[in-house]
mmCIF file of C-alpha atoms and ligand atoms in Angstrom:
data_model
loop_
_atom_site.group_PDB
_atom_site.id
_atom_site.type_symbol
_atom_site.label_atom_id
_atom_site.label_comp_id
_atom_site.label_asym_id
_atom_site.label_seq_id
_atom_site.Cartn_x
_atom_site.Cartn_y
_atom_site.Cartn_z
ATOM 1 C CA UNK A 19 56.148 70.568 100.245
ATOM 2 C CA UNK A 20 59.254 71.887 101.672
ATOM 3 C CA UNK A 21 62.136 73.293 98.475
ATOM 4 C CA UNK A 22 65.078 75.208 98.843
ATOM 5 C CA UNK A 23 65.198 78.451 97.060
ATOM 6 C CA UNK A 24 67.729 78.950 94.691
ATOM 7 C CA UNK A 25 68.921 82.412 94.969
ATOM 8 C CA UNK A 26 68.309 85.252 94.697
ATOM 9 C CA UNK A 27 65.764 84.727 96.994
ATOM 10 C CA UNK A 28 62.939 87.215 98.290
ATOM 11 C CA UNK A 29 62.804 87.376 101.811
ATOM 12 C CA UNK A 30 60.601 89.645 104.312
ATOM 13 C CA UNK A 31 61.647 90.969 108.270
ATOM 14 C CA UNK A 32 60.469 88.940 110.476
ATOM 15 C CA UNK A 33 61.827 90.162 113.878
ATOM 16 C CA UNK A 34 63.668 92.999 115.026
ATOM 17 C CA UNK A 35 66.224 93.060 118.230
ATOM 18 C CA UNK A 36 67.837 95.025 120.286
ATOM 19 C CA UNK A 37 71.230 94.744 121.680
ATOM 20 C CA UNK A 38 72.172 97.883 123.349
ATOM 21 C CA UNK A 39 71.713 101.013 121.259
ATOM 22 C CA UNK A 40 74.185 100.024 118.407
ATOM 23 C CA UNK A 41 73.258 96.584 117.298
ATOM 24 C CA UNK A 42 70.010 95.185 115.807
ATOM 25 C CA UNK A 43 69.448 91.825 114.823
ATOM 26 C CA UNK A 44 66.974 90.761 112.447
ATOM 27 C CA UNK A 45 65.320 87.730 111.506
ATOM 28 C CA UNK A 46 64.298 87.143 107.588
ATOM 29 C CA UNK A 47 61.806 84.430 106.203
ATOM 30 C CA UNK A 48 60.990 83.487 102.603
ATOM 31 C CA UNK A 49 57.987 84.891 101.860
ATOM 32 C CA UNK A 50 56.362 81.751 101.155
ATOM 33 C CA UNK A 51 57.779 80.350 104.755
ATOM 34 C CA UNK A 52 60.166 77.410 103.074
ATOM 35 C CA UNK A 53 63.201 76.071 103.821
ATOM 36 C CA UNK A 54 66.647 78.335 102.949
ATOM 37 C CA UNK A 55 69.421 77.389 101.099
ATOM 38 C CA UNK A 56 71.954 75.807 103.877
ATOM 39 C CA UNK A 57 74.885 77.627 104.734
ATOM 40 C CA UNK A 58 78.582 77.063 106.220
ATOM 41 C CA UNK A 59 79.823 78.192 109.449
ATOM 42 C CA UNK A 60 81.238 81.927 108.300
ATOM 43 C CA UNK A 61 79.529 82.457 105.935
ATOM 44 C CA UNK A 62 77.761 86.244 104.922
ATOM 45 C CA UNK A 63 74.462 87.248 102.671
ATOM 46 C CA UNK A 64 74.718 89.740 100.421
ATOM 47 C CA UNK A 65 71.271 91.774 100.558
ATOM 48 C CA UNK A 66 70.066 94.273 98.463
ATOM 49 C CA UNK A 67 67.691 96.894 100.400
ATOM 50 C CA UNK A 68 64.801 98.637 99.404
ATOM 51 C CA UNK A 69 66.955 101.840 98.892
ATOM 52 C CA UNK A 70 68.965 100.832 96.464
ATOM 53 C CA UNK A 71 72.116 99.297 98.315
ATOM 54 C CA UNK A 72 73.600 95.731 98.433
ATOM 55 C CA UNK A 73 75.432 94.551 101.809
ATOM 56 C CA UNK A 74 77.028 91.598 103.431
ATOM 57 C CA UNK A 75 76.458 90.618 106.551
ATOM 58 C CA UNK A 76 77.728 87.474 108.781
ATOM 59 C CA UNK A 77 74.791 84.813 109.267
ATOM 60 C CA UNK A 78 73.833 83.897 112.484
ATOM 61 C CA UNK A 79 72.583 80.743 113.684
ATOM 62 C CA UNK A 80 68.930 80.451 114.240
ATOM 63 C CA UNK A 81 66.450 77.833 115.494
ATOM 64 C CA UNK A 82 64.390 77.408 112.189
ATOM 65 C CA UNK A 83 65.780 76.424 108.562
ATOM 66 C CA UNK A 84 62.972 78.880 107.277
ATOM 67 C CA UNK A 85 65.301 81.859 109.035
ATOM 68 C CA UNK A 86 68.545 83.574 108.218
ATOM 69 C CA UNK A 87 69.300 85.612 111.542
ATOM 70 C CA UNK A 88 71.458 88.896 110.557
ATOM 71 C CA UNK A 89 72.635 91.255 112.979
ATOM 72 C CA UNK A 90 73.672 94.951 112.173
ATOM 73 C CA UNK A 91 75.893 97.042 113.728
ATOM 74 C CA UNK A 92 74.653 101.217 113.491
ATOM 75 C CA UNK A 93 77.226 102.632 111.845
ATOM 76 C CA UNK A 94 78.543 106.053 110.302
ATOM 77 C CA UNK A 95 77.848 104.972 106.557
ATOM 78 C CA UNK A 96 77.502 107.267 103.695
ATOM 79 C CA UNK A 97 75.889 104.896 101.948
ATOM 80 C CA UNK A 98 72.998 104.619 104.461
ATOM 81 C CA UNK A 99 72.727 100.583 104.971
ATOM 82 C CA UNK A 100 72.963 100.260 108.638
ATOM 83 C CA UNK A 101 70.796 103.683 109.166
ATOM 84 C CA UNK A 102 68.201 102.502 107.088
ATOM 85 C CA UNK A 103 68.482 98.773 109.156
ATOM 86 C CA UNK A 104 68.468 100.749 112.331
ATOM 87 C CA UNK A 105 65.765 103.733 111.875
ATOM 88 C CA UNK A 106 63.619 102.764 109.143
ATOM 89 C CA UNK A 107 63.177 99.219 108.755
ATOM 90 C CA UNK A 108 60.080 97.124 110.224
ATOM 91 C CA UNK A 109 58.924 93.917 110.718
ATOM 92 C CA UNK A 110 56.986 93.086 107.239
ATOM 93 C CA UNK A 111 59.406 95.288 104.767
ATOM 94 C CA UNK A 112 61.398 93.282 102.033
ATOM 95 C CA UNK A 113 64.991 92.394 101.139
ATOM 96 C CA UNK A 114 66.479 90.493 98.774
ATOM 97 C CA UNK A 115 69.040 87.966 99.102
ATOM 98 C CA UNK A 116 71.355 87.951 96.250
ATOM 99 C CA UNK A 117 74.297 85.655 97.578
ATOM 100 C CA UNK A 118 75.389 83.688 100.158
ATOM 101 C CA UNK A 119 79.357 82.939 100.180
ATOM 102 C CA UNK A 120 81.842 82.522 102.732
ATOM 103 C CA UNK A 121 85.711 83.779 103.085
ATOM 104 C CA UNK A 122 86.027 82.198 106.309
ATOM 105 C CA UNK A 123 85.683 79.114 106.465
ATOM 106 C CA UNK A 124 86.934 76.773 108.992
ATOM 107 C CA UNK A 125 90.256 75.139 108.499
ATOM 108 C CA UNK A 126 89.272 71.544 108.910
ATOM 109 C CA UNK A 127 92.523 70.191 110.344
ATOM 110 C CA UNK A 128 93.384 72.039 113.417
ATOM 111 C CA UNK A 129 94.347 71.463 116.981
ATOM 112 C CA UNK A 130 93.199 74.921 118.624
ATOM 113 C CA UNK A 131 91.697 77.535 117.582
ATOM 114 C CA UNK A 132 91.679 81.564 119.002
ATOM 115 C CA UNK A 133 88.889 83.493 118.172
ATOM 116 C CA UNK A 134 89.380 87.222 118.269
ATOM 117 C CA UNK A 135 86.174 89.528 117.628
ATOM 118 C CA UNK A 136 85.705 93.246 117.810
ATOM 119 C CA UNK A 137 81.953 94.702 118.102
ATOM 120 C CA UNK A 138 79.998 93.283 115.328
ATOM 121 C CA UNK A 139 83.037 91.296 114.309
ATOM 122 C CA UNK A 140 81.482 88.334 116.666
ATOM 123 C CA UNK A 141 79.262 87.080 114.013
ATOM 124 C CA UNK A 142 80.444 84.986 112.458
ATOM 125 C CA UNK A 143 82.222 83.046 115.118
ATOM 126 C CA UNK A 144 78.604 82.664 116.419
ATOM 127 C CA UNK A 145 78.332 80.339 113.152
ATOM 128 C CA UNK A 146 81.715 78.568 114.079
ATOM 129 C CA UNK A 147 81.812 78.218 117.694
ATOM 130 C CA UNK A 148 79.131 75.299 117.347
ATOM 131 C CA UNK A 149 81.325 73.660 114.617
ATOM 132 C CA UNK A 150 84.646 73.832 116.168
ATOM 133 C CA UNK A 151 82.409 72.745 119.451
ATOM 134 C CA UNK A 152 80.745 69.775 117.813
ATOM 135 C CA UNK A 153 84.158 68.654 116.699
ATOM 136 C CA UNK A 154 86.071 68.924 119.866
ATOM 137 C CA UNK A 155 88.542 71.030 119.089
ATOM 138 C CA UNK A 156 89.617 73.159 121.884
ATOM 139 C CA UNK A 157 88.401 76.881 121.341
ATOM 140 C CA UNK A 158 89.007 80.363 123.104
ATOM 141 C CA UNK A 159 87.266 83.330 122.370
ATOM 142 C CA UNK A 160 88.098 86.852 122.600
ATOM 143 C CA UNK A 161 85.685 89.357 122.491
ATOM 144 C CA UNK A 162 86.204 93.420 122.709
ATOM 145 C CA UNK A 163 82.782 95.325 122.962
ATOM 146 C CA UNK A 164 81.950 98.784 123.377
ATOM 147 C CA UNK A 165 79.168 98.116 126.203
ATOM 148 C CA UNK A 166 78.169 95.057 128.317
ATOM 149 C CA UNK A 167 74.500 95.144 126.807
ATOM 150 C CA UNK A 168 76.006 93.921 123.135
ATOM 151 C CA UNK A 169 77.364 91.073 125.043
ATOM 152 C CA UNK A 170 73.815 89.007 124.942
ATOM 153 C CA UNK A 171 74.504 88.677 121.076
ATOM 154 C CA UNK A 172 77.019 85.456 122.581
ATOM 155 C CA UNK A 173 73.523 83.846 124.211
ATOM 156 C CA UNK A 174 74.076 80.976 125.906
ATOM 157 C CA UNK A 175 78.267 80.851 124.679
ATOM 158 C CA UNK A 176 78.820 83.780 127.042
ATOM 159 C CA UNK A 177 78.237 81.371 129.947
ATOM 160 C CA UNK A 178 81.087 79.202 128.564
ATOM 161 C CA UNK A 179 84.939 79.352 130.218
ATOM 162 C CA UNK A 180 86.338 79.368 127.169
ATOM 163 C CA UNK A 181 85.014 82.905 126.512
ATOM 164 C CA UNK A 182 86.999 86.230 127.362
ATOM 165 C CA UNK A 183 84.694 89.578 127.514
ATOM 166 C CA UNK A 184 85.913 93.114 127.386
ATOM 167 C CA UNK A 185 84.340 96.335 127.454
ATOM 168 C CA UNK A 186 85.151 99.865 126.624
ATOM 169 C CA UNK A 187 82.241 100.932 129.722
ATOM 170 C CA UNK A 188 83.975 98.846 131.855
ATOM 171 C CA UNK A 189 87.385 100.184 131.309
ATOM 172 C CA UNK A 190 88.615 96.554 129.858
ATOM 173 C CA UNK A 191 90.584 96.672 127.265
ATOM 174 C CA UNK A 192 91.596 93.351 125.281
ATOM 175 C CA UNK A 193 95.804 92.648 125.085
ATOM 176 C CA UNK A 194 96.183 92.030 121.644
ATOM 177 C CA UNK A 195 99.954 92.053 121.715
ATOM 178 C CA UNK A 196 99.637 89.380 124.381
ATOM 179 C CA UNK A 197 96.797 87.144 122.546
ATOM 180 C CA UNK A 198 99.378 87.118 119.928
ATOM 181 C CA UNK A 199 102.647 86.412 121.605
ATOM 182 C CA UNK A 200 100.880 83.567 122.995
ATOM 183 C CA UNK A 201 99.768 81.918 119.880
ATOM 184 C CA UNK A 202 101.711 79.126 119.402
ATOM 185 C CA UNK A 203 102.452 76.693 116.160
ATOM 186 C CA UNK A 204 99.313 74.218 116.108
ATOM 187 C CA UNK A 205 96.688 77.136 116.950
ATOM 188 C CA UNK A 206 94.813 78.961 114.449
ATOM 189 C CA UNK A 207 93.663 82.438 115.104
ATOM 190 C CA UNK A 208 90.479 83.950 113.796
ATOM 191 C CA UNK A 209 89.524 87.868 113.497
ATOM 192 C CA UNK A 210 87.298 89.853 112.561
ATOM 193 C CA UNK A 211 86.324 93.202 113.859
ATOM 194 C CA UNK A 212 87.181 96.862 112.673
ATOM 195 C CA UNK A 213 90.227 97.618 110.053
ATOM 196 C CA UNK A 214 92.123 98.420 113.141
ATOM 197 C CA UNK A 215 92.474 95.738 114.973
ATOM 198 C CA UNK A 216 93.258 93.538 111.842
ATOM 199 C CA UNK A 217 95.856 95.975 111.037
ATOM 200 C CA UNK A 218 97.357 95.501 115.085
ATOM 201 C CA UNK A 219 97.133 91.917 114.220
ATOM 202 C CA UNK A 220 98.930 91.858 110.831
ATOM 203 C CA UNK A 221 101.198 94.589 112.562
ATOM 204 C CA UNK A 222 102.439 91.849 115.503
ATOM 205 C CA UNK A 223 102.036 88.585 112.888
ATOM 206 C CA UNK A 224 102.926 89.392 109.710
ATOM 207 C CA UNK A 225 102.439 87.287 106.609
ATOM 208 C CA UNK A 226 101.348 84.434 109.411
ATOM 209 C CA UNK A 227 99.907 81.492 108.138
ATOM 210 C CA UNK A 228 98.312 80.838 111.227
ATOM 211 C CA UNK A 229 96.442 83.603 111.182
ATOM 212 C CA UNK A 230 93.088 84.197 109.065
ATOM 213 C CA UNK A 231 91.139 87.902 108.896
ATOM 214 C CA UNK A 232 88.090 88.725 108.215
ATOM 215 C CA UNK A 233 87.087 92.476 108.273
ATOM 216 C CA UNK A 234 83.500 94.698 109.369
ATOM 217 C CA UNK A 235 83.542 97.944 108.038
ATOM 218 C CA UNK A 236 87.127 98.406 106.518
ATOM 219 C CA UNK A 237 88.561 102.067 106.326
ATOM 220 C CA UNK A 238 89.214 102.250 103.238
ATOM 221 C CA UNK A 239 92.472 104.102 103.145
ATOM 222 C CA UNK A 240 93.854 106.888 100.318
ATOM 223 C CA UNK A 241 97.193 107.518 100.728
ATOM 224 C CA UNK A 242 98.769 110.848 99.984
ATOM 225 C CA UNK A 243 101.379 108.509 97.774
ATOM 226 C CA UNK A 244 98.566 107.386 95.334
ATOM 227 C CA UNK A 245 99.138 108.205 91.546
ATOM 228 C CA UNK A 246 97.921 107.019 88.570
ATOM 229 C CA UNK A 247 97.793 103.305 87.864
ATOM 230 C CA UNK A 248 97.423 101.513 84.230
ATOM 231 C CA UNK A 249 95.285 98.797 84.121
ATOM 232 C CA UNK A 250 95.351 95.995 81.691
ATOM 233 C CA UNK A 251 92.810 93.664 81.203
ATOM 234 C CA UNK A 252 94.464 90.836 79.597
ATOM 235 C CA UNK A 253 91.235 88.798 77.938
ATOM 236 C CA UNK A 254 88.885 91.811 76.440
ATOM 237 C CA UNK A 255 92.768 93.881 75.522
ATOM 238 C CA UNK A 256 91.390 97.276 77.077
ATOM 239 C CA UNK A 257 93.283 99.354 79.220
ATOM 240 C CA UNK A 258 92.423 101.991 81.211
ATOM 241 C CA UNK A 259 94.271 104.560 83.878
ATOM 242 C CA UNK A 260 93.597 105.053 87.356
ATOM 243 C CA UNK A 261 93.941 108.190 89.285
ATOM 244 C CA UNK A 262 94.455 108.949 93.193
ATOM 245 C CA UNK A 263 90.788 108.835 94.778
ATOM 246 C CA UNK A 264 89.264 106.220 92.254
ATOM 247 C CA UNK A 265 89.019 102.801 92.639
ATOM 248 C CA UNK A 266 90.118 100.003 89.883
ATOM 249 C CA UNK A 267 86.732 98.707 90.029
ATOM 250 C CA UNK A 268 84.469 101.738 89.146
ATOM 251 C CA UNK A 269 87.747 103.169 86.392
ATOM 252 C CA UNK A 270 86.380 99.586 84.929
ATOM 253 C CA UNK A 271 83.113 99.977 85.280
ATOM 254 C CA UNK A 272 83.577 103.161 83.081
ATOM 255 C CA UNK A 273 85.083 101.602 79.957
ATOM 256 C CA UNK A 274 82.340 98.957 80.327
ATOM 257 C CA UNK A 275 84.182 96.524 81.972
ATOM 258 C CA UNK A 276 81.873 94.831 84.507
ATOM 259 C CA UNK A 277 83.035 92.985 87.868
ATOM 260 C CA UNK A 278 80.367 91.516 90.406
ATOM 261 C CA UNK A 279 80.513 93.519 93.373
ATOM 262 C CA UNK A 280 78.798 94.096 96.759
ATOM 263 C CA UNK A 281 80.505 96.348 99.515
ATOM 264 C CA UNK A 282 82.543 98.187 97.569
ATOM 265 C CA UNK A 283 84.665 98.857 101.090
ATOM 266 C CA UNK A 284 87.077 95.382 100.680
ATOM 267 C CA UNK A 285 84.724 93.362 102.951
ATOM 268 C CA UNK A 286 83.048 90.338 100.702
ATOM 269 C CA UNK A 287 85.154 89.337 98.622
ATOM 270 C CA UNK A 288 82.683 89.365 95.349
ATOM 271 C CA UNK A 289 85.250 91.559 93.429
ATOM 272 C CA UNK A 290 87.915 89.619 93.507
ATOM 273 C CA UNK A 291 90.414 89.702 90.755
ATOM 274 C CA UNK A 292 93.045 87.409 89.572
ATOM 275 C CA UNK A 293 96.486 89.342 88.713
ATOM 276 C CA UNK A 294 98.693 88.028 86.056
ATOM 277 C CA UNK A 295 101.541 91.078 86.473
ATOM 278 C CA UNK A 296 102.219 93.951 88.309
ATOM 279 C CA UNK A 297 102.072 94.010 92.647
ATOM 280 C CA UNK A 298 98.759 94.553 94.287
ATOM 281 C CA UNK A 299 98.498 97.071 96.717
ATOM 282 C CA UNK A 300 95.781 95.375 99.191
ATOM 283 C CA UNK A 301 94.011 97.600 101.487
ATOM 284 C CA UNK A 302 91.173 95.011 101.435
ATOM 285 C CA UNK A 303 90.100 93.171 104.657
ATOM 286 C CA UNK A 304 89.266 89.619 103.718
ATOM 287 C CA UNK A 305 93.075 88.424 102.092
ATOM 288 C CA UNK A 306 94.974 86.443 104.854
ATOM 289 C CA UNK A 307 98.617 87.280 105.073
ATOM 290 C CA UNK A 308 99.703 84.438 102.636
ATOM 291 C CA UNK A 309 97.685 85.639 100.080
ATOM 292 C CA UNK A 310 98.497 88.885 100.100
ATOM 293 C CA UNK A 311 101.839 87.904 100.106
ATOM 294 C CA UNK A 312 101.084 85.732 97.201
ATOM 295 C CA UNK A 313 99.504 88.538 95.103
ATOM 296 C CA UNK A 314 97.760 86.299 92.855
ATOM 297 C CA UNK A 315 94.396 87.906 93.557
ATOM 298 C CA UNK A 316 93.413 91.779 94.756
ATOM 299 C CA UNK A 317 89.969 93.296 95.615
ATOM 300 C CA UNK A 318 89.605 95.832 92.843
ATOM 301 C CA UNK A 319 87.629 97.773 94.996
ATOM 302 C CA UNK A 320 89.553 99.059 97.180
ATOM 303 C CA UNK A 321 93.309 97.815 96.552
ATOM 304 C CA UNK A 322 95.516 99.775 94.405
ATOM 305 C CA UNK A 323 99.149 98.521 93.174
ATOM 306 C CA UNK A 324 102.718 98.953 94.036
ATOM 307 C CA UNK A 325 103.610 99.157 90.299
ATOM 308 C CA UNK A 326 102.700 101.561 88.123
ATOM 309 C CA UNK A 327 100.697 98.936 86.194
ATOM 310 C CA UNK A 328 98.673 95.927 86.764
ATOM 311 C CA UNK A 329 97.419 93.247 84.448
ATOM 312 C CA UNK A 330 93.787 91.731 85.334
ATOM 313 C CA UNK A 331 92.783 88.599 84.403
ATOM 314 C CA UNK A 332 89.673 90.739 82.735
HETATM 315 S S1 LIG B 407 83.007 94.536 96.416
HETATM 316 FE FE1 LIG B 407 83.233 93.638 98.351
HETATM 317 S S2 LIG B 407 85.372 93.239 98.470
HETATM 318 FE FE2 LIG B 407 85.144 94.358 96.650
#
């Protein structure tokens, strides 16, 4: 009999990819070979590894409903998630699937929309392409690589005209100020890809509700400016201060205040916070311009605050 697992959900390697030297995909199976929990176009799992670390990743469509489809970009991370995806793990070795959420979902009434993807940053518009497609609503895609080889992660949409390559072996560079300036009122634009070219983004359309962000691998950035920060947790009535080079979430975590979290680098979304005073300082890269605006929310994980104070809704 065929069930959906209710998560968290144990799941085992089933294949292992190759896209060029920097990008593995893998396939994972319930052990028992049933049917996953469905998913929405954008959405990421959050996986805890065998050493110890939980990570999100964008999930990728695959042919069977007994597959989630991953793919992993080898990166320079302390905390040793991609290098243990890239050098040590092997068809048969376990993971476990501890939530599936999405941050970027598809807005369901638009006219156009402009995808914009940097490296790894194309996964999850591998998820939406066939939604927006399926619905007929005109789609471009943008799509900045390092080298030509990571390109076969598009499959079959790379054939498409609506799709724009560049690549940094090829000497192409993609015109970001120009993608922008071009956007006009009924599109909506879509990125994800490295802190830095969210930050060009924000930079040429700021606090633009047409535009929605989501980030791989954000820098998570200390300023020389940081001082200490009071935190006020409004339900449990503790407080606690926050120096320069510590985040809100793990000054929390000290006085026993516990948030769910995953990346810990402003990626998922599973720490977010509601604020009830003070201004956020977001250096997060999942909050759309609006909502940063808005400051009703802040990724404790990362973020800091433009007031000397914040109250949580803790
Ligand atoms: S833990 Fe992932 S955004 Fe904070």
């Amino acid at each position: 009999m065929i069930a959906d697992h209710v998560l968290p959900v144990p799941l085992t390697i089933v294949d292992v990819r190759d896209y060029g030297k920097r990008i593995k995909v893998f396939d994972l199976a319930a052990q028992s070979g049933e049917r996953l929990p469905a998913w929405q176009p954008g959405s990421h799992v959050d996986l805890s590894l065998p050493i110890g670390i939980r990570r999100s990743y964008s999930l990728v469509p695959s042919s069977s409903e007994s597959v989630w489809r991953i793919g992993v970009l080898k990166e320079d991370d302390s905390r040793g998630a991609s290098r243990w995806l890239h050098e040590q793990a092997l068809v048969g070795d376990r993971v476990v699937a501890e939530d599936v959420r999405n941050n970027f979902d598809l807005h369901p009434a638009v006219d156009e929309v402009v995808f914009v993807a940097g490296g790894i940053g194309l996964t999850p518009f591998l998820s939406m392409l066939p939604a927006v497609d399926a619905a007929r609503v005109p789609w471009q895609l943008h799509v900045a690589m390092a080298h030509t080889e990571e390109l076969a992660l598009l499959g079959d949409w790379g054939l498409r005209p609506e799709v724009h390559t560049y690549c940094d072996d090829r000497s192409q560079r993609m015109d970001i100020p120009r993608l922008t300036a071009a956007l006009r009122p009924d599109q909506l634009l879509y990125v994800c890809g490295p802190a830095r070219m969210l930050e060009a983004v924000r930079g040429l359309l700021p606090a633009d509700p047409r535009v929605r962000f989501e980030a791989f691998g954000a820098e998570v950035s200390e300023s020389e400016t940081d001082t200490v920060i009071r935190i006020d947790c409004a339900r449990s009535g503790v407080s606690v201060d926050v120096p320069a080079g510590r985040s809100v979430l793990a000054a929390l975590r000290d006085i026993g205040v516990e948030v769910p979290s995953s990346c810990e680098e402003g990626v998922c979304g599973s720490c977010e916070t509601a604020v009830l005073d003070g201004v956020p300082d977001h250096r997060d890269g999942i909050l759309s311009s609006e909502e940063r605006e808005a400051g009703e929310t802040m990724m404790i994980c990362v973020s800091r605050a433009l007031t000397p104070y914040l109250t949580l809704d803790l």
